[in-house]
Amino acid sequence: MLPKGPIHPRVCAVSYLNTVPLVWGFLRSPDRQLRETFDLDFALPSECADRLASATADIGIMPVIEMARQKLEYFRGTGIACHGPVRSILLISKVPIKEIRTLAADAGSRSSVMLARVILAEKYGVEPRIHPMPADLAVMLGHADSALIIGDPALKLDPASLPFETLDLGGIWNSMTGLPMVFAVWAGRKEIVKQPYELAFTASCRYGMEHIADIAREQPGERGIAEALAREYLTRHIVFELGERDYEGMNLYIESALRFDRVVVSGAVPA
């Protein structure tokens, strides 16, 4: 049974397509109690992280790296993960990967930026300077050797048609570690995570999974993404229901970030 009370926790969800199944029950379920569980709002991944840091949100679909930085706790069972190529996190380089010196990074996701840094350092032996920029590939490659594009902007690109070397970072992580990559989980402070809201997140996700066809038909048009690609992406690339292997991969990713990035060790959140 879901918690009852006059106060609805403020929940920040990500505005990308890959979050829609997680919140579909909150938006469309015939269960009024489920729809009214939270005060739901949408933002970029990094903005969700900032809202929890500033206490203007109680729960967020948090980039995993920010969960570690802010020492948050998470609700188990649902999130955003991949077990192979993810399609929506692309590192695109106009120079050979081992020659990358600068990386223009979509400022919307800190987990993806850290994943790129870990992969580039551990697999290719390079540690490029990071330049946060809006997700415009031509502009990004005009300022840097390579670009990191995530989320809906990445889905609008056709990697096979790009005249540049392109890495799918979800697939690279899986081939390096043999483990899933978890990008985001529902997280918050200990005092709210101990409440039984996990049931609500699970119910909303399951409702979304049951209505993937509706989501793929309705959402892509307003996002500029083809319906067929949206359906393939949500059913073949993204994993929403997380198990022990997913959390094993998540913990390995966090450990890699903690070893690699001094900012994480200090607990500071970069601008």
mmCIF file with all atom_site columns, N, CA and C in Angstrom, residues 116-176:
data_model
loop_
_atom_site.group_PDB
_atom_site.id
_atom_site.type_symbol
_atom_site.label_atom_id
_atom_site.label_alt_id
_atom_site.label_comp_id
_atom_site.label_asym_id
_atom_site.label_entity_id
_atom_site.label_seq_id
_atom_site.pdbx_PDB_ins_code
_atom_site.Cartn_x
_atom_site.Cartn_y
_atom_site.Cartn_z
_atom_site.occupancy
_atom_site.B_iso_or_equiv
_atom_site.pdbx_formal_charge
_atom_site.auth_seq_id
_atom_site.auth_comp_id
_atom_site.auth_asym_id
_atom_site.auth_atom_id
_atom_site.pdbx_PDB_model_num
ATOM 1   N N  . ALA A 1 116 ? 32.321 8.315  -20.281 1.00 0.00 ? 116 ALA A N  1
ATOM 2   C CA . ALA A 1 116 ? 33.251 8.598  -21.374 1.00 0.00 ? 116 ALA A CA 1
ATOM 3   C C  . ALA A 1 116 ? 34.674 8.746  -20.846 1.00 0.00 ? 116 ALA A C  1
ATOM 4   N N  . ARG A 1 117 ? 34.839 9.449  -19.739 1.00 0.00 ? 117 ARG A N  1
ATOM 5   C CA . ARG A 1 117 ? 36.178 9.644  -19.181 1.00 0.00 ? 117 ARG A CA 1
ATOM 6   C C  . ARG A 1 117 ? 36.797 8.319  -18.743 1.00 0.00 ? 117 ARG A C  1
ATOM 7   N N  . VAL A 1 118 ? 35.992 7.474  -18.085 1.00 0.00 ? 118 VAL A N  1
ATOM 8   C CA . VAL A 1 118 ? 36.499 6.176  -17.629 1.00 0.00 ? 118 VAL A CA 1
ATOM 9   C C  . VAL A 1 118 ? 36.900 5.311  -18.812 1.00 0.00 ? 118 VAL A C  1
ATOM 10  N N  . ILE A 1 119 ? 36.036 5.218  -19.826 1.00 0.00 ? 119 ILE A N  1
ATOM 11  C CA . ILE A 1 119 ? 36.327 4.382  -20.995 1.00 0.00 ? 119 ILE A CA 1
ATOM 12  C C  . ILE A 1 119 ? 37.544 4.901  -21.744 1.00 0.00 ? 119 ILE A C  1
ATOM 13  N N  . LEU A 1 120 ? 37.603 6.206  -21.968 1.00 0.00 ? 120 LEU A N  1
ATOM 14  C CA . LEU A 1 120 ? 38.736 6.763  -22.712 1.00 0.00 ? 120 LEU A CA 1
ATOM 15  C C  . LEU A 1 120 ? 40.046 6.543  -21.966 1.00 0.00 ? 120 LEU A C  1
ATOM 16  N N  . ALA A 1 121 ? 40.019 6.672  -20.649 1.00 0.00 ? 121 ALA A N  1
ATOM 17  C CA . ALA A 1 121 ? 41.249 6.488  -19.874 1.00 0.00 ? 121 ALA A CA 1
ATOM 18  C C  . ALA A 1 121 ? 41.653 5.025  -19.793 1.00 0.00 ? 121 ALA A C  1
ATOM 19  N N  . GLU A 1 122 ? 40.704 4.152  -19.468 1.00 0.00 ? 122 GLU A N  1
ATOM 20  C CA . GLU A 1 122 ? 41.041 2.761  -19.187 1.00 0.00 ? 122 GLU A CA 1
ATOM 21  C C  . GLU A 1 122 ? 41.214 1.921  -20.448 1.00 0.00 ? 122 GLU A C  1
ATOM 22  N N  . LYS A 1 123 ? 40.482 2.235  -21.499 1.00 0.00 ? 123 LYS A N  1
ATOM 23  C CA . LYS A 1 123 ? 40.569 1.430  -22.724 1.00 0.00 ? 123 LYS A CA 1
ATOM 24  C C  . LYS A 1 123 ? 41.509 2.034  -23.759 1.00 0.00 ? 123 LYS A C  1
ATOM 25  N N  . TYR A 1 124 ? 41.526 3.372  -23.838 1.00 0.00 ? 124 TYR A N  1
ATOM 26  C CA . TYR A 1 124 ? 42.283 4.022  -24.909 1.00 0.00 ? 124 TYR A CA 1
ATOM 27  C C  . TYR A 1 124 ? 43.475 4.830  -24.405 1.00 0.00 ? 124 TYR A C  1
ATOM 28  N N  . GLY A 1 125 ? 43.614 4.995  -23.098 1.00 0.00 ? 125 GLY A N  1
ATOM 29  C CA . GLY A 1 125 ? 44.775 5.679  -22.550 1.00 0.00 ? 125 GLY A CA 1
ATOM 30  C C  . GLY A 1 125 ? 44.808 7.171  -22.782 1.00 0.00 ? 125 GLY A C  1
ATOM 31  N N  . VAL A 1 126 ? 43.642 7.798  -22.923 1.00 0.00 ? 126 VAL A N  1
ATOM 32  C CA . VAL A 1 126 ? 43.600 9.248  -23.134 1.00 0.00 ? 126 VAL A CA 1
ATOM 33  C C  . VAL A 1 126 ? 42.702 9.894  -22.080 1.00 0.00 ? 126 VAL A C  1
ATOM 34  N N  . GLU A 1 127 ? 43.065 11.106 -21.678 1.00 0.00 ? 127 GLU A N  1
ATOM 35  C CA . GLU A 1 127 ? 42.285 11.868 -20.707 1.00 0.00 ? 127 GLU A CA 1
ATOM 36  C C  . GLU A 1 127 ? 42.060 13.274 -21.263 1.00 0.00 ? 127 GLU A C  1
ATOM 37  N N  . PRO A 1 128 ? 41.064 13.427 -22.126 1.00 0.00 ? 128 PRO A N  1
ATOM 38  C CA . PRO A 1 128 ? 40.853 14.716 -22.783 1.00 0.00 ? 128 PRO A CA 1
ATOM 39  C C  . PRO A 1 128 ? 40.311 15.780 -21.837 1.00 0.00 ? 128 PRO A C  1
ATOM 40  N N  . ARG A 1 129 ? 40.533 17.024 -22.202 1.00 0.00 ? 129 ARG A N  1
ATOM 41  C CA . ARG A 1 129 ? 39.879 18.134 -21.517 1.00 0.00 ? 129 ARG A CA 1
ATOM 42  C C  . ARG A 1 129 ? 38.400 18.130 -21.905 1.00 0.00 ? 129 ARG A C  1
ATOM 43  N N  . ILE A 1 130 ? 37.538 18.367 -20.933 1.00 0.00 ? 130 ILE A N  1
ATOM 44  C CA . ILE A 1 130 ? 36.098 18.333 -21.164 1.00 0.00 ? 130 ILE A CA 1
ATOM 45  C C  . ILE A 1 130 ? 35.567 19.755 -21.308 1.00 0.00 ? 130 ILE A C  1
ATOM 46  N N  . HIS A 1 131 ? 34.789 19.974 -22.357 1.00 0.00 ? 131 HIS A N  1
ATOM 47  C CA . HIS A 1 131 ? 34.170 21.275 -22.590 1.00 0.00 ? 131 HIS A CA 1
ATOM 48  C C  . HIS A 1 131 ? 32.652 21.102 -22.641 1.00 0.00 ? 131 HIS A C  1
ATOM 49  N N  . PRO A 1 132 ? 31.915 21.429 -21.571 1.00 0.00 ? 132 PRO A N  1
ATOM 50  C CA . PRO A 1 132 ? 30.452 21.314 -21.600 1.00 0.00 ? 132 PRO A CA 1
ATOM 51  C C  . PRO A 1 132 ? 29.857 22.256 -22.642 1.00 0.00 ? 132 PRO A C  1
ATOM 52  N N  . MET A 1 133 ? 28.975 21.712 -23.480 1.00 0.00 ? 133 MET A N  1
ATOM 53  C CA . MET A 1 133 ? 28.359 22.495 -24.543 1.00 0.00 ? 133 MET A CA 1
ATOM 54  C C  . MET A 1 133 ? 26.966 21.969 -24.828 1.00 0.00 ? 133 MET A C  1
ATOM 55  N N  . PRO A 1 134 ? 26.098 22.789 -25.438 1.00 0.00 ? 134 PRO A N  1
ATOM 56  C CA . PRO A 1 134 ? 24.804 22.279 -25.898 1.00 0.00 ? 134 PRO A CA 1
ATOM 57  C C  . PRO A 1 134 ? 25.000 21.193 -26.955 1.00 0.00 ? 134 PRO A C  1
ATOM 58  N N  . ALA A 1 135 ? 23.989 20.360 -27.110 1.00 0.00 ? 135 ALA A N  1
ATOM 59  C CA . ALA A 1 135 ? 24.097 19.190 -27.993 1.00 0.00 ? 135 ALA A CA 1
ATOM 60  C C  . ALA A 1 135 ? 23.885 19.570 -29.454 1.00 0.00 ? 135 ALA A C  1
ATOM 61  N N  . ASP A 1 136 ? 24.909 20.145 -30.058 1.00 0.00 ? 136 ASP A N  1
ATOM 62  C CA . ASP A 1 136 ? 24.912 20.473 -31.485 1.00 0.00 ? 136 ASP A CA 1
ATOM 63  C C  . ASP A 1 136 ? 26.202 19.907 -32.057 1.00 0.00 ? 136 ASP A C  1
ATOM 64  N N  . LEU A 1 137 ? 26.106 18.804 -32.805 1.00 0.00 ? 137 LEU A N  1
ATOM 65  C CA . LEU A 1 137 ? 27.299 18.073 -33.224 1.00 0.00 ? 137 LEU A CA 1
ATOM 66  C C  . LEU A 1 137 ? 28.253 18.937 -34.031 1.00 0.00 ? 137 LEU A C  1
ATOM 67  N N  . ALA A 1 138 ? 27.743 19.703 -34.989 1.00 0.00 ? 138 ALA A N  1
ATOM 68  C CA . ALA A 1 138 ? 28.620 20.513 -35.831 1.00 0.00 ? 138 ALA A CA 1
ATOM 69  C C  . ALA A 1 138 ? 29.381 21.543 -35.000 1.00 0.00 ? 138 ALA A C  1
ATOM 70  N N  . VAL A 1 139 ? 28.677 22.201 -34.096 1.00 0.00 ? 139 VAL A N  1
ATOM 71  C CA . VAL A 1 139 ? 29.323 23.204 -33.244 1.00 0.00 ? 139 VAL A CA 1
ATOM 72  C C  . VAL A 1 139 ? 30.332 22.538 -32.316 1.00 0.00 ? 139 VAL A C  1
ATOM 73  N N  . MET A 1 140 ? 29.955 21.405 -31.751 1.00 0.00 ? 140 MET A N  1
ATOM 74  C CA . MET A 1 140 ? 30.841 20.704 -30.817 1.00 0.00 ? 140 MET A CA 1
ATOM 75  C C  . MET A 1 140 ? 32.139 20.294 -31.498 1.00 0.00 ? 140 MET A C  1
ATOM 76  N N  . LEU A 1 141 ? 32.023 19.718 -32.697 1.00 0.00 ? 141 LEU A N  1
ATOM 77  C CA . LEU A 1 141 ? 33.229 19.283 -33.404 1.00 0.00 ? 141 LEU A CA 1
ATOM 78  C C  . LEU A 1 141 ? 33.995 20.457 -33.997 1.00 0.00 ? 141 LEU A C  1
ATOM 79  N N  . GLY A 1 142 ? 33.380 21.620 -34.032 1.00 0.00 ? 142 GLY A N  1
ATOM 80  C CA . GLY A 1 142 ? 34.105 22.819 -34.423 1.00 0.00 ? 142 GLY A CA 1
ATOM 81  C C  . GLY A 1 142 ? 34.986 23.347 -33.306 1.00 0.00 ? 142 GLY A C  1
ATOM 82  N N  . HIS A 1 143 ? 34.713 22.904 -32.073 1.00 0.00 ? 143 HIS A N  1
ATOM 83  C CA . HIS A 1 143 ? 35.468 23.370 -30.913 1.00 0.00 ? 143 HIS A CA 1
ATOM 84  C C  . HIS A 1 143 ? 36.352 22.306 -30.283 1.00 0.00 ? 143 HIS A C  1
ATOM 85  N N  . ALA A 1 144 ? 36.134 21.035 -30.632 1.00 0.00 ? 144 ALA A N  1
ATOM 86  C CA . ALA A 1 144 ? 36.855 19.954 -29.955 1.00 0.00 ? 144 ALA A CA 1
ATOM 87  C C  . ALA A 1 144 ? 37.110 18.801 -30.918 1.00 0.00 ? 144 ALA A C  1
ATOM 88  N N  . ASP A 1 145 ? 38.017 17.912 -30.511 1.00 0.00 ? 145 ASP A N  1
ATOM 89  C CA . ASP A 1 145 ? 38.319 16.728 -31.319 1.00 0.00 ? 145 ASP A CA 1
ATOM 90  C C  . ASP A 1 145 ? 37.143 15.771 -31.398 1.00 0.00 ? 145 ASP A C  1
ATOM 91  N N  . SER A 1 146 ? 36.323 15.758 -30.349 1.00 0.00 ? 146 SER A N  1
ATOM 92  C CA . SER A 1 146 ? 35.265 14.759 -30.241 1.00 0.00 ? 146 SER A CA 1
ATOM 93  C C  . SER A 1 146 ? 34.069 15.359 -29.523 1.00 0.00 ? 146 SER A C  1
ATOM 94  N N  . ALA A 1 147 ? 32.947 14.651 -29.623 1.00 0.00 ? 147 ALA A N  1
ATOM 95  C CA . ALA A 1 147 ? 31.711 15.132 -29.010 1.00 0.00 ? 147 ALA A CA 1
ATOM 96  C C  . ALA A 1 147 ? 30.988 13.973 -28.349 1.00 0.00 ? 147 ALA A C  1
ATOM 97  N N  . LEU A 1 148 ? 30.348 14.260 -27.229 1.00 0.00 ? 148 LEU A N  1
ATOM 98  C CA . LEU A 1 148 ? 29.512 13.281 -26.539 1.00 0.00 ? 148 LEU A CA 1
ATOM 99  C C  . LEU A 1 148 ? 28.073 13.764 -26.617 1.00 0.00 ? 148 LEU A C  1
ATOM 100 N N  . ILE A 1 149 ? 27.235 12.978 -27.310 1.00 0.00 ? 149 ILE A N  1
ATOM 101 C CA . ILE A 1 149 ? 25.827 13.316 -27.493 1.00 0.00 ? 149 ILE A CA 1
ATOM 102 C C  . ILE A 1 149 ? 24.989 12.263 -26.779 1.00 0.00 ? 149 ILE A C  1
ATOM 103 N N  . ILE A 1 150 ? 24.001 12.708 -26.003 1.00 0.00 ? 150 ILE A N  1
ATOM 104 C CA . ILE A 1 150 ? 23.205 11.754 -25.219 1.00 0.00 ? 150 ILE A CA 1
ATOM 105 C C  . ILE A 1 150 ? 21.710 11.991 -25.416 1.00 0.00 ? 150 ILE A C  1
ATOM 106 N N  . GLY A 1 151 ? 20.932 11.005 -25.011 1.00 0.00 ? 151 GLY A N  1
ATOM 107 C CA . GLY A 1 151 ? 19.492 11.150 -24.946 1.00 0.00 ? 151 GLY A CA 1
ATOM 108 C C  . GLY A 1 151 ? 18.834 11.334 -26.297 1.00 0.00 ? 151 GLY A C  1
ATOM 109 N N  . ASP A 1 152 ? 17.747 12.106 -26.330 1.00 0.00 ? 152 ASP A N  1
ATOM 110 C CA . ASP A 1 152 ? 16.996 12.306 -27.559 1.00 0.00 ? 152 ASP A CA 1
ATOM 111 C C  . ASP A 1 152 ? 17.847 12.874 -28.692 1.00 0.00 ? 152 ASP A C  1
ATOM 112 N N  . PRO A 1 153 ? 18.755 13.839 -28.434 1.00 0.00 ? 153 PRO A N  1
ATOM 113 C CA . PRO A 1 153 ? 19.602 14.321 -29.530 1.00 0.00 ? 153 PRO A CA 1
ATOM 114 C C  . PRO A 1 153 ? 20.417 13.214 -30.186 1.00 0.00 ? 153 PRO A C  1
ATOM 115 N N  . ALA A 1 154 ? 20.880 12.233 -29.404 1.00 0.00 ? 154 ALA A N  1
ATOM 116 C CA . ALA A 1 154 ? 21.631 11.114 -29.979 1.00 0.00 ? 154 ALA A CA 1
ATOM 117 C C  . ALA A 1 154 ? 20.737 10.237 -30.839 1.00 0.00 ? 154 ALA A C  1
ATOM 118 N N  . LEU A 1 155 ? 19.483 10.070 -30.434 1.00 0.00 ? 155 LEU A N  1
ATOM 119 C CA . LEU A 1 155 ? 18.559 9.243  -31.207 1.00 0.00 ? 155 LEU A CA 1
ATOM 120 C C  . LEU A 1 155 ? 18.225 9.874  -32.553 1.00 0.00 ? 155 LEU A C  1
ATOM 121 N N  . LYS A 1 156 ? 18.388 11.170 -32.667 1.00 0.00 ? 156 LYS A N  1
ATOM 122 C CA . LYS A 1 156 ? 18.116 11.843 -33.937 1.00 0.00 ? 156 LYS A CA 1
ATOM 123 C C  . LYS A 1 156 ? 19.257 11.679 -34.935 1.00 0.00 ? 156 LYS A C  1
ATOM 124 N N  . LEU A 1 157 ? 20.391 11.155 -34.470 1.00 0.00 ? 157 LEU A N  1
ATOM 125 C CA . LEU A 1 157 ? 21.539 10.919 -35.343 1.00 0.00 ? 157 LEU A CA 1
ATOM 126 C C  . LEU A 1 157 ? 21.526 9.483  -35.849 1.00 0.00 ? 157 LEU A C  1
ATOM 127 N N  . ASP A 1 158 ? 22.057 9.276  -37.045 1.00 0.00 ? 158 ASP A N  1
ATOM 128 C CA . ASP A 1 158 ? 22.244 7.931  -37.592 1.00 0.00 ? 158 ASP A CA 1
ATOM 129 C C  . ASP A 1 158 ? 23.733 7.626  -37.546 1.00 0.00 ? 158 ASP A C  1
ATOM 130 N N  . PRO A 1 159 ? 24.187 6.865  -36.550 1.00 0.00 ? 159 PRO A N  1
ATOM 131 C CA . PRO A 1 159 ? 25.631 6.630  -36.398 1.00 0.00 ? 159 PRO A CA 1
ATOM 132 C C  . PRO A 1 159 ? 26.289 6.065  -37.649 1.00 0.00 ? 159 PRO A C  1
ATOM 133 N N  . ALA A 1 160 ? 25.583 5.209  -38.380 1.00 0.00 ? 160 ALA A N  1
ATOM 134 C CA . ALA A 1 160 ? 26.171 4.571  -39.562 1.00 0.00 ? 160 ALA A CA 1
ATOM 135 C C  . ALA A 1 160 ? 26.444 5.568  -40.679 1.00 0.00 ? 160 ALA A C  1
ATOM 136 N N  . SER A 1 161 ? 25.717 6.678  -40.695 1.00 0.00 ? 161 SER A N  1
ATOM 137 C CA . SER A 1 161 ? 25.883 7.648  -41.778 1.00 0.00 ? 161 SER A CA 1
ATOM 138 C C  . SER A 1 161 ? 26.860 8.768  -41.430 1.00 0.00 ? 161 SER A C  1
ATOM 139 N N  . LEU A 1 162 ? 27.334 8.806  -40.196 1.00 0.00 ? 162 LEU A N  1
ATOM 140 C CA . LEU A 1 162 ? 28.254 9.871  -39.796 1.00 0.00 ? 162 LEU A CA 1
ATOM 141 C C  . LEU A 1 162 ? 29.644 9.621  -40.369 1.00 0.00 ? 162 LEU A C  1
ATOM 142 N N  . PRO A 1 163 ? 30.303 10.650 -40.872 1.00 0.00 ? 163 PRO A N  1
ATOM 143 C CA . PRO A 1 163 ? 31.648 10.475 -41.434 1.00 0.00 ? 163 PRO A CA 1
ATOM 144 C C  . PRO A 1 163 ? 32.737 10.528 -40.366 1.00 0.00 ? 163 PRO A C  1
ATOM 145 N N  . PHE A 1 164 ? 32.407 10.084 -39.159 1.00 0.00 ? 164 PHE A N  1
ATOM 146 C CA . PHE A 1 164 ? 33.337 10.126 -38.038 1.00 0.00 ? 164 PHE A CA 1
ATOM 147 C C  . PHE A 1 164 ? 33.315 8.791  -37.312 1.00 0.00 ? 164 PHE A C  1
ATOM 148 N N  . GLU A 1 165 ? 34.390 8.512  -36.565 1.00 0.00 ? 165 GLU A N  1
ATOM 149 C CA . GLU A 1 165 ? 34.396 7.322  -35.730 1.00 0.00 ? 165 GLU A CA 1
ATOM 150 C C  . GLU A 1 165 ? 33.401 7.533  -34.587 1.00 0.00 ? 165 GLU A C  1
ATOM 151 N N  . THR A 1 166 ? 32.545 6.551  -34.376 1.00 0.00 ? 166 THR A N  1
ATOM 152 C CA . THR A 1 166 ? 31.479 6.679  -33.387 1.00 0.00 ? 166 THR A CA 1
ATOM 153 C C  . THR A 1 166 ? 31.477 5.479  -32.452 1.00 0.00 ? 166 THR A C  1
ATOM 154 N N  . LEU A 1 167 ? 31.480 5.752  -31.154 1.00 0.00 ? 167 LEU A N  1
ATOM 155 C CA . LEU A 1 167 ? 31.433 4.700  -30.137 1.00 0.00 ? 167 LEU A CA 1
ATOM 156 C C  . LEU A 1 167 ? 30.104 4.762  -29.404 1.00 0.00 ? 167 LEU A C  1
ATOM 157 N N  . ASP A 1 168 ? 29.472 3.600  -29.248 1.00 0.00 ? 168 ASP A N  1
ATOM 158 C CA . ASP A 1 168 ? 28.304 3.472  -28.389 1.00 0.00 ? 168 ASP A CA 1
ATOM 159 C C  . ASP A 1 168 ? 28.828 3.099  -27.003 1.00 0.00 ? 168 ASP A C  1
ATOM 160 N N  . LEU A 1 169 ? 28.757 4.020  -26.057 1.00 0.00 ? 169 LEU A N  1
ATOM 161 C CA . LEU A 1 169 ? 29.424 3.811  -24.774 1.00 0.00 ? 169 LEU A CA 1
ATOM 162 C C  . LEU A 1 169 ? 28.774 2.721  -23.930 1.00 0.00 ? 169 LEU A C  1
ATOM 163 N N  . GLY A 1 170 ? 27.497 2.481  -24.121 1.00 0.00 ? 170 GLY A N  1
ATOM 164 C CA . GLY A 1 170 ? 26.877 1.358  -23.425 1.00 0.00 ? 170 GLY A CA 1
ATOM 165 C C  . GLY A 1 170 ? 27.466 0.041  -23.874 1.00 0.00 ? 170 GLY A C  1
ATOM 166 N N  . GLY A 1 171 ? 27.636 -0.110 -25.188 1.00 0.00 ? 171 GLY A N  1
ATOM 167 C CA . GLY A 1 171 ? 28.228 -1.324 -25.719 1.00 0.00 ? 171 GLY A CA 1
ATOM 168 C C  . GLY A 1 171 ? 29.683 -1.485 -25.324 1.00 0.00 ? 171 GLY A C  1
ATOM 169 N N  . ILE A 1 172 ? 30.432 -0.384 -25.310 1.00 0.00 ? 172 ILE A N  1
ATOM 170 C CA . ILE A 1 172 ? 31.843 -0.456 -24.928 1.00 0.00 ? 172 ILE A CA 1
ATOM 171 C C  . ILE A 1 172 ? 31.976 -0.879 -23.464 1.00 0.00 ? 172 ILE A C  1
ATOM 172 N N  . TRP A 1 173 ? 31.175 -0.287 -22.585 1.00 0.00 ? 173 TRP A N  1
ATOM 173 C CA . TRP A 1 173 ? 31.216 -0.661 -21.166 1.00 0.00 ? 173 TRP A CA 1
ATOM 174 C C  . TRP A 1 173 ? 30.920 -2.147 -20.996 1.00 0.00 ? 173 TRP A C  1
ATOM 175 N N  . ASN A 1 174 ? 29.906 -2.636 -21.674 1.00 0.00 ? 174 ASN A N  1
ATOM 176 C CA . ASN A 1 174 ? 29.532 -4.043 -21.550 1.00 0.00 ? 174 ASN A CA 1
ATOM 177 C C  . ASN A 1 174 ? 30.636 -4.957 -22.045 1.00 0.00 ? 174 ASN A C  1
ATOM 178 N N  . SER A 1 175 ? 31.286 -4.576 -23.151 1.00 0.00 ? 175 SER A N  1
ATOM 179 C CA . SER A 1 175 ? 32.370 -5.415 -23.675 1.00 0.00 ? 175 SER A CA 1
ATOM 180 C C  . SER A 1 175 ? 33.599 -5.366 -22.772 1.00 0.00 ? 175 SER A C  1
ATOM 181 N N  . MET A 1 176 ? 33.833 -4.240 -22.098 1.00 0.00 ? 176 MET A N  1
ATOM 182 C CA . MET A 1 176 ? 34.970 -4.106 -21.190 1.00 0.00 ? 176 MET A CA 1
ATOM 183 C C  . MET A 1 176 ? 34.780 -4.895 -19.904 1.00 0.00 ? 176 MET A C  1
#
